[in-house]
N, CA, C and O of each residue as an XYZ file, in Angstrom:
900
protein
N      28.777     58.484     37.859
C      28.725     58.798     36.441
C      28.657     60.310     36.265
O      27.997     61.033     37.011
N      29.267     60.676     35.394
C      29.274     61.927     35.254
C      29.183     62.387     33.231
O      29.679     61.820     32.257
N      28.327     63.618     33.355
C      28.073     63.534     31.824
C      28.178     65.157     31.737
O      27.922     65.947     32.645
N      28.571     65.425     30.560
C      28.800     66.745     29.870
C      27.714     66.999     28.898
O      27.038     65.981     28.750
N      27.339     67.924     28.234
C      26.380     67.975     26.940
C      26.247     69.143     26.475
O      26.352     70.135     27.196
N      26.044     69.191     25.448
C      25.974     71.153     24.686
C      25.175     70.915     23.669
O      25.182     69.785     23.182
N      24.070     72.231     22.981
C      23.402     72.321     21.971
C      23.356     73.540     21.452
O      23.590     74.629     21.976
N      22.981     73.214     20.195
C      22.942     74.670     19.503
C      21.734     74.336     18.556
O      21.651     73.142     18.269
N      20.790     75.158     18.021
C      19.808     74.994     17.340
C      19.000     76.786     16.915
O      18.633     77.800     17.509
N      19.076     76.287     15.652
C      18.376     77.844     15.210
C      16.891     77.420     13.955
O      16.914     76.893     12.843
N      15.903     77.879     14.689
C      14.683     77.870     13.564
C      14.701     78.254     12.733
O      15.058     79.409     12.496
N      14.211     77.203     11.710
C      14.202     78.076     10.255
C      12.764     78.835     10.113
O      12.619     79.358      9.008
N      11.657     78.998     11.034
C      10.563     79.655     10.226
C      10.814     81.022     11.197
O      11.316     81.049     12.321
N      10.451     81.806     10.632
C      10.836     83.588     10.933
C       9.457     84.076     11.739
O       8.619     84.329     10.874
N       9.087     84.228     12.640
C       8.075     85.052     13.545
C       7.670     86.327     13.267
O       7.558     87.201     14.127
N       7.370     86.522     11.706
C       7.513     88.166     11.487
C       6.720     89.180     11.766
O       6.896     90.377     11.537
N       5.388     88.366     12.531
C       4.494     89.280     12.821
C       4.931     89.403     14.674
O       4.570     90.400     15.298
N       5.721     88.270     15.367
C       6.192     89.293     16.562
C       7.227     90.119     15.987
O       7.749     90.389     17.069
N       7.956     90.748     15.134
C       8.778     91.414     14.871
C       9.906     90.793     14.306
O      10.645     91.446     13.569
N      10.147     89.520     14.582
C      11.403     88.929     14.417
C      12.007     89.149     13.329
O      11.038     89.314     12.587
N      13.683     89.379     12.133
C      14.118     89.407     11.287
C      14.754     87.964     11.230
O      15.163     87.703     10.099
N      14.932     87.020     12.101
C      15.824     86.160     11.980
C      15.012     84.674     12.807
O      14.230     84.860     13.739
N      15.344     83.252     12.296
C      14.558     82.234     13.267
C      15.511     82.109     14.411
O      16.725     82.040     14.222
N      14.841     82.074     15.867
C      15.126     82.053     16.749
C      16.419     81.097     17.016
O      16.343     79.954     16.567
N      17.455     81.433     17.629
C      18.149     80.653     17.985
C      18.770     80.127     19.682
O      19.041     80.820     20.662
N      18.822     78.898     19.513
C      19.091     78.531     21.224
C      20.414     77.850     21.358
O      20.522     76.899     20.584
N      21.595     78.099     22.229
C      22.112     77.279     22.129
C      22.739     77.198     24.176
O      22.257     78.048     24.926
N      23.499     76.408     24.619
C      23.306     75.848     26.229
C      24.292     74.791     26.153
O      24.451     74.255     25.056
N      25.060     74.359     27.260
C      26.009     73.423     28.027
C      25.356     73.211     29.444
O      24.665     73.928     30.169
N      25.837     71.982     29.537
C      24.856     71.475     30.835
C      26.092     70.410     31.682
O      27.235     70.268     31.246
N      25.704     69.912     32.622
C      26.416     68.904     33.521
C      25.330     67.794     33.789
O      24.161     68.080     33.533
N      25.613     66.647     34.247
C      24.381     66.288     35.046
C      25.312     64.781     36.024
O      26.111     64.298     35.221
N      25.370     64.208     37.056
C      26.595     63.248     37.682
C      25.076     62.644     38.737
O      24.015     63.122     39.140
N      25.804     61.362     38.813
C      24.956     60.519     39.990
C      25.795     59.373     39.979
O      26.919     59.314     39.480
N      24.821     57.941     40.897
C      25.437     56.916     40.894
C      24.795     56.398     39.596
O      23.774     56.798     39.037
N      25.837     55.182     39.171
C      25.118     54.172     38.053
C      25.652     52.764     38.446
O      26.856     52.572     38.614
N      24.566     51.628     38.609
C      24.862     50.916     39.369
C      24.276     49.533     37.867
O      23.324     49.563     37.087
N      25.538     48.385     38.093
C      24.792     47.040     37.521
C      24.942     45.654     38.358
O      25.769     45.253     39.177
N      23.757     45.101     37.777
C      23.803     43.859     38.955
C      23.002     42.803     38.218
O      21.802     42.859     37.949
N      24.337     41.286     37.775
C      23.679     40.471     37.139
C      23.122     39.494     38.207
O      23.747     38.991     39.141
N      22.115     39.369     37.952
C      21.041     38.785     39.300
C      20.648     37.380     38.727
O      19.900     36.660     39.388
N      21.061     37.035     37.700
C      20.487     35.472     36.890
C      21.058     35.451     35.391
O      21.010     36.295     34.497
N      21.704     33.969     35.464
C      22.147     33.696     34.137
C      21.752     34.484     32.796
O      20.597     34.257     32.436
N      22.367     35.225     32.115
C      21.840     35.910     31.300
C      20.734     37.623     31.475
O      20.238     38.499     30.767
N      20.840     37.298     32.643
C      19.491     38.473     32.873
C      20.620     39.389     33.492
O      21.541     38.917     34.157
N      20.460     40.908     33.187
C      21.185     41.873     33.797
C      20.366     43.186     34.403
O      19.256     43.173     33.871
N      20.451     44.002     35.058
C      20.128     44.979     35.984
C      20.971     46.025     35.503
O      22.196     45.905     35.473
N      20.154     47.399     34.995
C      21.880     48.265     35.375
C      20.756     49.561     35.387
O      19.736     49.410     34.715
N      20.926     50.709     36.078
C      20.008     51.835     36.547
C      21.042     53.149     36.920
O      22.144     52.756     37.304
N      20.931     54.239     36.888
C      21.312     55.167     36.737
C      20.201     56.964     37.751
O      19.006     57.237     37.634
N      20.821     57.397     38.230
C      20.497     58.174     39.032
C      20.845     59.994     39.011
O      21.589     60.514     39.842
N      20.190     60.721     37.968
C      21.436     61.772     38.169
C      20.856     63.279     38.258
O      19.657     63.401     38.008
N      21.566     64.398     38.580
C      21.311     65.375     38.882
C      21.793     66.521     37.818
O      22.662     65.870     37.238
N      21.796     67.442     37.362
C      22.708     68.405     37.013
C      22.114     69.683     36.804
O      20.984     69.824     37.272
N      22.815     70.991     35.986
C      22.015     72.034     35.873
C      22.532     72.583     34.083
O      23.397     71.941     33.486
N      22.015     73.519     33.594
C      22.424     73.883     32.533
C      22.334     75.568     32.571
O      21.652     76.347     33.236
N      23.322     75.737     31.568
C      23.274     77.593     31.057
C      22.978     77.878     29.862
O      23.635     77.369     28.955
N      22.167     78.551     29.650
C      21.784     78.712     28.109
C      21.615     80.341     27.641
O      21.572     81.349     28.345
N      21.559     80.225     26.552
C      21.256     81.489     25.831
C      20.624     81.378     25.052
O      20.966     80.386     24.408
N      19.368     82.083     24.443
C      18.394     82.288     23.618
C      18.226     83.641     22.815
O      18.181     84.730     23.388
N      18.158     83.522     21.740
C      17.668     84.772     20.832
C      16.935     84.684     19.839
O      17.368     84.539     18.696
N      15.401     84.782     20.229
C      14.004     84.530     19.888
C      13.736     85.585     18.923
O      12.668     85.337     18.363
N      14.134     86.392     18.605
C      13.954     87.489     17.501
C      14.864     87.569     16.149
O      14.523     87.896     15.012
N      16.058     87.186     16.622
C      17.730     88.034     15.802
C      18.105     89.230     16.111
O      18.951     89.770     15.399
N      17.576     89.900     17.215
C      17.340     91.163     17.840
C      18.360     91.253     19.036
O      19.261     92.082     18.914
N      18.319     90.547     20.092
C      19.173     90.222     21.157
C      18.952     88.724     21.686
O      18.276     87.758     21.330
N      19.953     89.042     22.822
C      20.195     87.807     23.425
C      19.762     87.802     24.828
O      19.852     88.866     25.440
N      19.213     86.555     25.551
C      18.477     86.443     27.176
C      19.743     85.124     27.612
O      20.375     84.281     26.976
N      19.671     85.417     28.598
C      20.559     84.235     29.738
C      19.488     83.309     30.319
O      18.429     83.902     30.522
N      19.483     81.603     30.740
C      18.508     81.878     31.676
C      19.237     80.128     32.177
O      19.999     79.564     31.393
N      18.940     79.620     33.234
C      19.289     78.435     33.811
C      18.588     77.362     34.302
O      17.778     77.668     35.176
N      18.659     75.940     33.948
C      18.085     75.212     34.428
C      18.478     74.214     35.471
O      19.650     74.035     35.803
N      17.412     73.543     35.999
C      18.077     72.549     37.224
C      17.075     71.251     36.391
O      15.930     71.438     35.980
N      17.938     69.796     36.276
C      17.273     68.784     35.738
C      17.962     67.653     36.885
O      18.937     67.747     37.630
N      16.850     66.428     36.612
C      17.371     65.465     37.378
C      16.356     64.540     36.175
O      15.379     64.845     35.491
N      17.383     62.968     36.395
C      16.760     61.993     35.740
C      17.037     60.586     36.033
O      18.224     60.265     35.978
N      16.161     59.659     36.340
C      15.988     58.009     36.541
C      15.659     57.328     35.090
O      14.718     57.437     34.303
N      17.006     56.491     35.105
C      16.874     55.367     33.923
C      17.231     53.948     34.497
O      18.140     54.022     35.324
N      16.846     52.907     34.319
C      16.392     51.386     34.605
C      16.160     50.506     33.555
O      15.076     50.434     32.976
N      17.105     49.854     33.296
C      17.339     48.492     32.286
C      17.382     47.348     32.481
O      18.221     46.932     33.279
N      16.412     46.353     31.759
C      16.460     45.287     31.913
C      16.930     44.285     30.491
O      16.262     44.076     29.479
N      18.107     43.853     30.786
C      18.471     43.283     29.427
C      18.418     41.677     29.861
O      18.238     41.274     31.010
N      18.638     40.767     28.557
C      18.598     39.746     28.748
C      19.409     39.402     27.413
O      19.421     40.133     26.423
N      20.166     38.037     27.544
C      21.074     37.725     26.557
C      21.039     36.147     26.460
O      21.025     35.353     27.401
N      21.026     35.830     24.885
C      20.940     34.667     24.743
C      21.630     34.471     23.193
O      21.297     34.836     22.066
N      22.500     33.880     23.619
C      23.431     33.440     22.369
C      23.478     31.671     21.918
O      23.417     30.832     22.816
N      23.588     31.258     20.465
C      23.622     29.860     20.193
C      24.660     29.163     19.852
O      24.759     28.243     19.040
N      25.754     29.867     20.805
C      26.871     29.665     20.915
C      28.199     29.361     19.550
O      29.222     28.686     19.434
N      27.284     30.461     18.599
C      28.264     30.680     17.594
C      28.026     32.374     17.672
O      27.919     33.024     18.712
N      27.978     32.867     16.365
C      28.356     34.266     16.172
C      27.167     35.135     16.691
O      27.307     36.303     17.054
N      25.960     34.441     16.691
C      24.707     34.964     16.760
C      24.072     35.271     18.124
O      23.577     34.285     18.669
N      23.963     36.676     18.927
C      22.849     36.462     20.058
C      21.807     37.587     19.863
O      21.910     38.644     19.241
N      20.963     37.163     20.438
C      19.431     37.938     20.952
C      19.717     38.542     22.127
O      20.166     37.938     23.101
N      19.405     40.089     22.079
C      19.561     40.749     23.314
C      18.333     41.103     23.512
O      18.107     42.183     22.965
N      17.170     40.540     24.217
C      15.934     41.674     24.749
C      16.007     42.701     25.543
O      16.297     42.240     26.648
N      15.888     44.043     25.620
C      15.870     44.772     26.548
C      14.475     45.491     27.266
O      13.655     45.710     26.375
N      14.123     45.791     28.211
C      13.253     47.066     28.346
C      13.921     47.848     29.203
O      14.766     47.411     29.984
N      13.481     49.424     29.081
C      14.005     50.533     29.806
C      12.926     51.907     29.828
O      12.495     52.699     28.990
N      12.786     51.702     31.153
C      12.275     53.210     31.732
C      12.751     54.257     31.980
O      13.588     54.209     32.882
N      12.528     55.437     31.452
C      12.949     56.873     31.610
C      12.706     57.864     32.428
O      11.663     58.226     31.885
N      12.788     58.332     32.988
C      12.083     59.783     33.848
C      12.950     60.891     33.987
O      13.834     61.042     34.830
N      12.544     61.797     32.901
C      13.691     63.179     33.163
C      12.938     64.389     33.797
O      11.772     64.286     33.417
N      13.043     65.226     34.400
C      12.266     66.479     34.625
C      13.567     67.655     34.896
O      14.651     67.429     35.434
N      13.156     68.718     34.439
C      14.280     69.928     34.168
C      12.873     71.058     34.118
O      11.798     71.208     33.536
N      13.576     71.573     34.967
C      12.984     73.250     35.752
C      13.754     74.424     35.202
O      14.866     74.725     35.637
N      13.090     75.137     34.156
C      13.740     76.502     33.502
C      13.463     77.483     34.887
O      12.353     77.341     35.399
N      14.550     78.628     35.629
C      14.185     79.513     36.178
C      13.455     80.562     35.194
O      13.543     80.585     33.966
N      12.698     81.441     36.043
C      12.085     82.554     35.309
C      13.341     83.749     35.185
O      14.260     83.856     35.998
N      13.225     84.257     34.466
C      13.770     86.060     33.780
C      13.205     86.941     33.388
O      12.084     86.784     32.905
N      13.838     88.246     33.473
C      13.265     89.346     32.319
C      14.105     89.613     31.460
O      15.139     90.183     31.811
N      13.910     89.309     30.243
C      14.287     89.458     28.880
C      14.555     90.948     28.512
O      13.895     91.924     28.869
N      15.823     90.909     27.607
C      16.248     92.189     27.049
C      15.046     93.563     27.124
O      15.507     94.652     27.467
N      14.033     93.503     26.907
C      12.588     93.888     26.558
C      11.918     94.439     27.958
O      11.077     95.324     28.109
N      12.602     93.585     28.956
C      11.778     93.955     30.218
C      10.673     93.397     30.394
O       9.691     93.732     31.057
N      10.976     92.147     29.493
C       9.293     91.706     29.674
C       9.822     90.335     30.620
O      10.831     89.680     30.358
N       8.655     90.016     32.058
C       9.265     88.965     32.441
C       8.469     87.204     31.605
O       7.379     86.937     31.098
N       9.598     86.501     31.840
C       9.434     84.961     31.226
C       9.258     84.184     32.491
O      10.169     84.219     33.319
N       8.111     83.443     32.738
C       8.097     82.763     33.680
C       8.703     81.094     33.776
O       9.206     80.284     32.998
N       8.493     81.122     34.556
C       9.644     79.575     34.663
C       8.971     78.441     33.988
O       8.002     78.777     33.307
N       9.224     77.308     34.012
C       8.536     76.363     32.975
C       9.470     75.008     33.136
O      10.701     75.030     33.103
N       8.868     74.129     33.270
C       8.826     72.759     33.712
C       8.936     71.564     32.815
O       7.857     71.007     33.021
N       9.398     71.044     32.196
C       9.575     69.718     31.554
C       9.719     68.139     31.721
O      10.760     67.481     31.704
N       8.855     67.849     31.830
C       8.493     66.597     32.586
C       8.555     65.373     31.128
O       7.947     65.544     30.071
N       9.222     64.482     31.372
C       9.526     63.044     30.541
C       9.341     62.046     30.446
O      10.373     61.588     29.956
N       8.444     61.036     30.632
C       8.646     59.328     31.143
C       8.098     58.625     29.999
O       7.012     58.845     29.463
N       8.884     57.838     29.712
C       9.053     56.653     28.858
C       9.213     55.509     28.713
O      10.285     55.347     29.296
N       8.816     54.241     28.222
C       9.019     53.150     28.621
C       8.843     52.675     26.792
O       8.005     52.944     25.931
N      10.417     51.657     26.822
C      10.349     51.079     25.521
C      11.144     49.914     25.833
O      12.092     49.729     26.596
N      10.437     49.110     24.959
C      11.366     47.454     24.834
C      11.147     46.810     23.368
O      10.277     47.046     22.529
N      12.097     46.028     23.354
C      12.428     45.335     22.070
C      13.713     44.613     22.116
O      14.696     44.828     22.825
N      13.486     43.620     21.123
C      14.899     43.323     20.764
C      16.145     43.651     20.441
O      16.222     44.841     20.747
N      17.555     43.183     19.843
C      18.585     43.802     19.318
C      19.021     42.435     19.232
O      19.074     41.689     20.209
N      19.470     41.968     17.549
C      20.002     41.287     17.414
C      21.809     41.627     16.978
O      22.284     42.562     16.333
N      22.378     40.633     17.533
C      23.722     40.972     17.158
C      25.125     39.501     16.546
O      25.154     38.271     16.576
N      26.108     40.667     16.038
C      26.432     39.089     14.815
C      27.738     39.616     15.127
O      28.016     40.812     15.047
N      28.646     38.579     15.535
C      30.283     38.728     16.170
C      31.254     38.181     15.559
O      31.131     36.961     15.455
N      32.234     38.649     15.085
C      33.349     37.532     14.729
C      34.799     37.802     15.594
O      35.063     38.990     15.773
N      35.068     37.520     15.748
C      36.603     37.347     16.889
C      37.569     37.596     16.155
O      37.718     36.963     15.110
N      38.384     38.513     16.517
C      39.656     39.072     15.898
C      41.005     38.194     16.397
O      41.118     37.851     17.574
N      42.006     37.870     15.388
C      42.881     36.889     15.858
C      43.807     37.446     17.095
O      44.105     36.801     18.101
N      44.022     38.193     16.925
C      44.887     39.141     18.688
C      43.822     39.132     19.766
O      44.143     39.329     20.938
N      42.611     38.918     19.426
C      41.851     39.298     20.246
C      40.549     40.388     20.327
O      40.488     41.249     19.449
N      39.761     40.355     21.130
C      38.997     41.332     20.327
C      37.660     40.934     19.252
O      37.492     39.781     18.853
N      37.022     41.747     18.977
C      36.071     40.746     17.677
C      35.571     42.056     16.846
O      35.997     43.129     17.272
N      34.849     42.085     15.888
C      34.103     42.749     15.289
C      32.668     42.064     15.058
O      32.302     40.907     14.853
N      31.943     43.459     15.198
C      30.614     43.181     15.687
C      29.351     44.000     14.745
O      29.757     45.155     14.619
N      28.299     43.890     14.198
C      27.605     44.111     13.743
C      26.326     43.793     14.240
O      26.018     42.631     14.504
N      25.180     45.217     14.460
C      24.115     44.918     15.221
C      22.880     45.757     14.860
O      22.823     46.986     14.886
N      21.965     44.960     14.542
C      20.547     45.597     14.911
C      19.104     45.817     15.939
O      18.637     44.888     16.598
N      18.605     47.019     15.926
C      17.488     47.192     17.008
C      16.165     47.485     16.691
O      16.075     48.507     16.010
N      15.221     47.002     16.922
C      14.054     47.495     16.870
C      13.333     47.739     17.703
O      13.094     46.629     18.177
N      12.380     48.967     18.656
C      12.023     49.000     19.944
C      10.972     49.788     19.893
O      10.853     50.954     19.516
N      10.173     48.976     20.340
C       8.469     49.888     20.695
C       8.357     51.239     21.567
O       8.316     50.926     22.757
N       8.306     52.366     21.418
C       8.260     53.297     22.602
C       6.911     53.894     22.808
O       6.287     54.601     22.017
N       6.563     53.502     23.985
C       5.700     54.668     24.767
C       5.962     55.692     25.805
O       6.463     55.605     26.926
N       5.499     56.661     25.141
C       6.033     58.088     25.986
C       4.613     58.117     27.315
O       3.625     58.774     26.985
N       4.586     57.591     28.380
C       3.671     57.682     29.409
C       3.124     59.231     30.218
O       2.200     59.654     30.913
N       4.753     59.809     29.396
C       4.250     61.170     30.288
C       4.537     62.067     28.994
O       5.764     62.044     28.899
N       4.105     62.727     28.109
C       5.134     63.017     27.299
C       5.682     64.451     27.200
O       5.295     64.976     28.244
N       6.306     65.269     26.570
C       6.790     66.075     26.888
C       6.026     67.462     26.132
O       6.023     67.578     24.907
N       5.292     68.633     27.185
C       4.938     69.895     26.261
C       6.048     70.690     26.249
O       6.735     70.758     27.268
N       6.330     71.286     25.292
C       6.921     72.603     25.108
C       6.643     74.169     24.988
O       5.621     74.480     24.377
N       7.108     74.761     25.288
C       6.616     76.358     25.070
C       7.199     76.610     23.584
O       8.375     76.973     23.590
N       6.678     76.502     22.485
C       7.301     77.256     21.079
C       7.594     78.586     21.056
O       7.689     79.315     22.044
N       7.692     78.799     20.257
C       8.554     79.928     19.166
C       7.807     80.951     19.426
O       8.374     82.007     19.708
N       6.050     80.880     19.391
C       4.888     81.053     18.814
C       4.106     81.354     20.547
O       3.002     81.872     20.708
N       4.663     81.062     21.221
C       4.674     81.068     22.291
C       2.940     80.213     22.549
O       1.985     80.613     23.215
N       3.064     79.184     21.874
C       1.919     77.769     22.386
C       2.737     76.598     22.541
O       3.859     76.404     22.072
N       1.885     75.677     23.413
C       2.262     74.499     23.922
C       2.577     73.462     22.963
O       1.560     72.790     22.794
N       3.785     72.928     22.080
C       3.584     71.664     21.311
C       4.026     70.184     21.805
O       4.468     70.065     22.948
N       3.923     69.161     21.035
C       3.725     67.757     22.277
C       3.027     67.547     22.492
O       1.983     67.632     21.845
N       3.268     66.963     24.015
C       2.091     66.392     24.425
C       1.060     64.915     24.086
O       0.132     64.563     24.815
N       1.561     64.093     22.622
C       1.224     62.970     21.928
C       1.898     61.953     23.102
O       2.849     62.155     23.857
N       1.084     60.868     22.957
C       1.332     59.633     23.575
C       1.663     58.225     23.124
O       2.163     57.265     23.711
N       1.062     58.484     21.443
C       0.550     57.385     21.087
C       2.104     56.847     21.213
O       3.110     57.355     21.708
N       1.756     55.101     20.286
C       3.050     53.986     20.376
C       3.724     54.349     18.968
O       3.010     54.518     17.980
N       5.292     54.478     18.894
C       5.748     54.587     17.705
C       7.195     53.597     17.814
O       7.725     53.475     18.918
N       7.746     52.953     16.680
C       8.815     52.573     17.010
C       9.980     53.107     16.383
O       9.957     53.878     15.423
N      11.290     52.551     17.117
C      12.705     53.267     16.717
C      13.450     52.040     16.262
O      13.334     50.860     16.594
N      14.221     52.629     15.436
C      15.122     51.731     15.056
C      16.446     51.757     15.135
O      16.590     52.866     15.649
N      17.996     51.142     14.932
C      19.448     51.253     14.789
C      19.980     50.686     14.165
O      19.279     49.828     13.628
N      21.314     50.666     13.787
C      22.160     49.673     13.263
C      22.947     50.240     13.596
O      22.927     51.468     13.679
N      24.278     49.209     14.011
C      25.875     49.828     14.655
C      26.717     48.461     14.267
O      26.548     47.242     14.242
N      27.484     49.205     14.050
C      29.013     48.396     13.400
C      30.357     48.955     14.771
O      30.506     50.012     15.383
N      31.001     47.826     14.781
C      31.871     48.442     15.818
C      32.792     47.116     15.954
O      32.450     45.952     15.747
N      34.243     47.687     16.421
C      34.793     46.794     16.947
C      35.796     46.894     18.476
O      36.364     47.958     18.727
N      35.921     45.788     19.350
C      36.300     45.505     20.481
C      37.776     44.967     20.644
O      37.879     43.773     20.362
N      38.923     45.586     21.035
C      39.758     45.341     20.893
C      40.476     44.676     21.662
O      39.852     44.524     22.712
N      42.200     43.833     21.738
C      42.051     43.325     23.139
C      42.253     43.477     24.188
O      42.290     42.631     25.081
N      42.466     44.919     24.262
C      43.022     45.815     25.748
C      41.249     46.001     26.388
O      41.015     46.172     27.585
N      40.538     45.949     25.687
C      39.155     46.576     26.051
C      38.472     47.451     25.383
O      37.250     47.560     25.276
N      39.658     48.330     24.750
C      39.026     48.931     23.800
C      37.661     49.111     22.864
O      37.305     48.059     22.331
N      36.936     50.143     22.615
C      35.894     49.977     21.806
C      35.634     51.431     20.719
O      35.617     52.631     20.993
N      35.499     50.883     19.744
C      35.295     51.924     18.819
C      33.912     51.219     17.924
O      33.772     50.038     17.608
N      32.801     52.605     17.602
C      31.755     52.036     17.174
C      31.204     53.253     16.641
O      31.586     54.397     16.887
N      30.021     52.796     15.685
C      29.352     53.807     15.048
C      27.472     53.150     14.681
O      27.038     52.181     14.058
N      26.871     54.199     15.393
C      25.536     53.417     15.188
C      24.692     54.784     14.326
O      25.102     55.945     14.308
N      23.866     54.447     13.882
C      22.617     55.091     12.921
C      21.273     55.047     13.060
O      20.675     54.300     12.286
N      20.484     55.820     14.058
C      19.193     55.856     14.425
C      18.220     56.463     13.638
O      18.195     57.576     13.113
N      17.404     55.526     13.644
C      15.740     56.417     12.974
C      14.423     56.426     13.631
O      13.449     55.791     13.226
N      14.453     57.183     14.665
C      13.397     57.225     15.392
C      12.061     57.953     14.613
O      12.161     58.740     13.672
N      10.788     57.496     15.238
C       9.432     57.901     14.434
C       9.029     57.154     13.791
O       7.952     57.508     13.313
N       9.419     56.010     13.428
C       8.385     54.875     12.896
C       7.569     54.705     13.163
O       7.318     54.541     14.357
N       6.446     54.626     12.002
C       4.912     54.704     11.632
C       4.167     55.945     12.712
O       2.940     56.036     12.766
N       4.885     56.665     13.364
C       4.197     57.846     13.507
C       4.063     59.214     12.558
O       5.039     59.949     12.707
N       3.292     59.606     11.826
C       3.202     60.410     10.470
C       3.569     61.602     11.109
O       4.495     61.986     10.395
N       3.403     62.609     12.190
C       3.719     63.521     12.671
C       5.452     63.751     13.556
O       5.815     64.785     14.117
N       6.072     62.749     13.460
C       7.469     62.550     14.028
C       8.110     61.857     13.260
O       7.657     60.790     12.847
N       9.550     62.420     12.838
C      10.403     61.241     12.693
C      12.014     61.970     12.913
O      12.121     62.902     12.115
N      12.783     61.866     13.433
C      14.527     61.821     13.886
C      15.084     61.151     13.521
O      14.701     60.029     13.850
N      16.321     61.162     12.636
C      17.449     60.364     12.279
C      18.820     61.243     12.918
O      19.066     62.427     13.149
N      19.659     59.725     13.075
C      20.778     60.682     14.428
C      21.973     59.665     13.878
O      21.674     58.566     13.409
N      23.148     60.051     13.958
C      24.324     59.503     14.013
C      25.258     59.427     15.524
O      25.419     60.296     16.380
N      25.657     58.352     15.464
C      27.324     58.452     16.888
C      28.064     57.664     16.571
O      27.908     56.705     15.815
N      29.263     58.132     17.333
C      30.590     57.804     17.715
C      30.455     57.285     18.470
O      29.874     57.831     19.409
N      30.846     56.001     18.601
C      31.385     55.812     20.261
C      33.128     55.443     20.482
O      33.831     54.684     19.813
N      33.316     55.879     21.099
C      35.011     55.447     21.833
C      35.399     55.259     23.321
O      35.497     56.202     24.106
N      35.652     53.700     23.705
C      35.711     53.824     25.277
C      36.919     53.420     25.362
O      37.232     52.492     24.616
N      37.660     53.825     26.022
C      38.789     53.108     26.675
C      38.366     53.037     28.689
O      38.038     53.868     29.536
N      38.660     51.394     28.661
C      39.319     51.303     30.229
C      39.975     51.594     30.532
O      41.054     51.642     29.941
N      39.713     52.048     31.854
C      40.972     52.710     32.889
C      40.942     51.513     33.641
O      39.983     50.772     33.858
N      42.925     51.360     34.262
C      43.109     50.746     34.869
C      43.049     51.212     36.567
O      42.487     52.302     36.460
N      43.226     51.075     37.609
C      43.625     52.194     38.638
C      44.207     51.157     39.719
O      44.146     51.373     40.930
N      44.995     49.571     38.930
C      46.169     49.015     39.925
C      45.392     47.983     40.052
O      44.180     47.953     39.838
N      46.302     46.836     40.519
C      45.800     45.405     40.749
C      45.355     45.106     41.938
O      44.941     43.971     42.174
């Protein structure tokens, strides 16, 4: 498996007593590739786990003043356990649980300033399960259209500090909060898949909440009979 990723992000609150004129901005491209392996081991019950490595390049400008370079090395373990049960019309129950473990190592630098930044560590583990119900109808060529919802308990076991803006630690919370989805999509009959889901993570936690949109588009590759 192999994965690409890029970010960009700029603060809106202004640091004006370190000097800053502008909220800090970060933005970085990364890699990360391993094996990803699935294995249905019992009627309905599936296995599928993931293994991977990569590094990232980033740039930061914590003032509006200048810009710092600096690089990371990350690695991460994910492990799924799904289960599927359909009543042999449009309707199935998917239970899942899945464990997380990411950790990513910032090298240290000296910043435009000459001042040095020491390195810094990000450690991740998570464990969430829940349902996903889902509702199918079959397309006459083939194929179906599909409509689906999720609801999933998460506990963050390890959770994640950060170095801020402000230069203090934020994070660090454990408690249980849940996430939610909905995705519409359809399956075509080459294999095709085109889909669109809508996340709202932070439920009933008063200090968090994320809402996220995606695309998805897969096509199979063939590579001969």
């Amino acid at each position: 498996m192999l994965q690409y990723d890029w970010m960009d992000e700029e603060a809106r609150e202004v640091f004006v007593e370190a000097g800053a004129v502008a909220g800090a901005v970060v933005s970085g491209e990364g890699w990360m590739a391993g094996p990803y392996l699935v294995w249905r081991f019992a009627d309905g019950i599936t296995f599928d786990g993931l293994a991977l490595y990569g590094t990232s390049a980033n740039t930061v400008n914590p003032l509006g003043l200048y810009e710092d370079d600096f690089d990371t090395d990350r690695w991460m373990l994910r492990a799924n356990l799904t289960g599927e049960y359909s009543d042999g019309g449009p309707w199935t129950l998917r239970p899942q649980a899945t464990l997380t473990h990411f950790e990513e190592s910032q090298d240290a630098y000296t910043d435009a300033l000459g001042i040095a930044i020491p390195g810094q560590s990000i450690t991740l583990g998570r464990f969430a399960a829940g349902p996903e119900v889902i509702w199918r109808r079959p397309r006459p060529n083939g194929g179906h259209f599909e409509l689906s919802t999720r609801m999933r308990a998460v506990w963050d076991y390890h959770p994640a500090e950060l170095l801020g803006e402000a230069g203090l630690l934020t994070g660090g919370e454990s408690d249980l909060r849940a996430d939610g989805r909905f995705g519409a999509g359809a399956v075509f009959a080459n294999g095709a898949m085109l889909g669109l889901e809508v996340s709202l993570a932070g439920i009933g936690d008063g200090d968090f909440e994320a809402s996220s949109a995606r695309i998805n588009f897969r096509v199979p590759l063939s590579l001969g009979r």
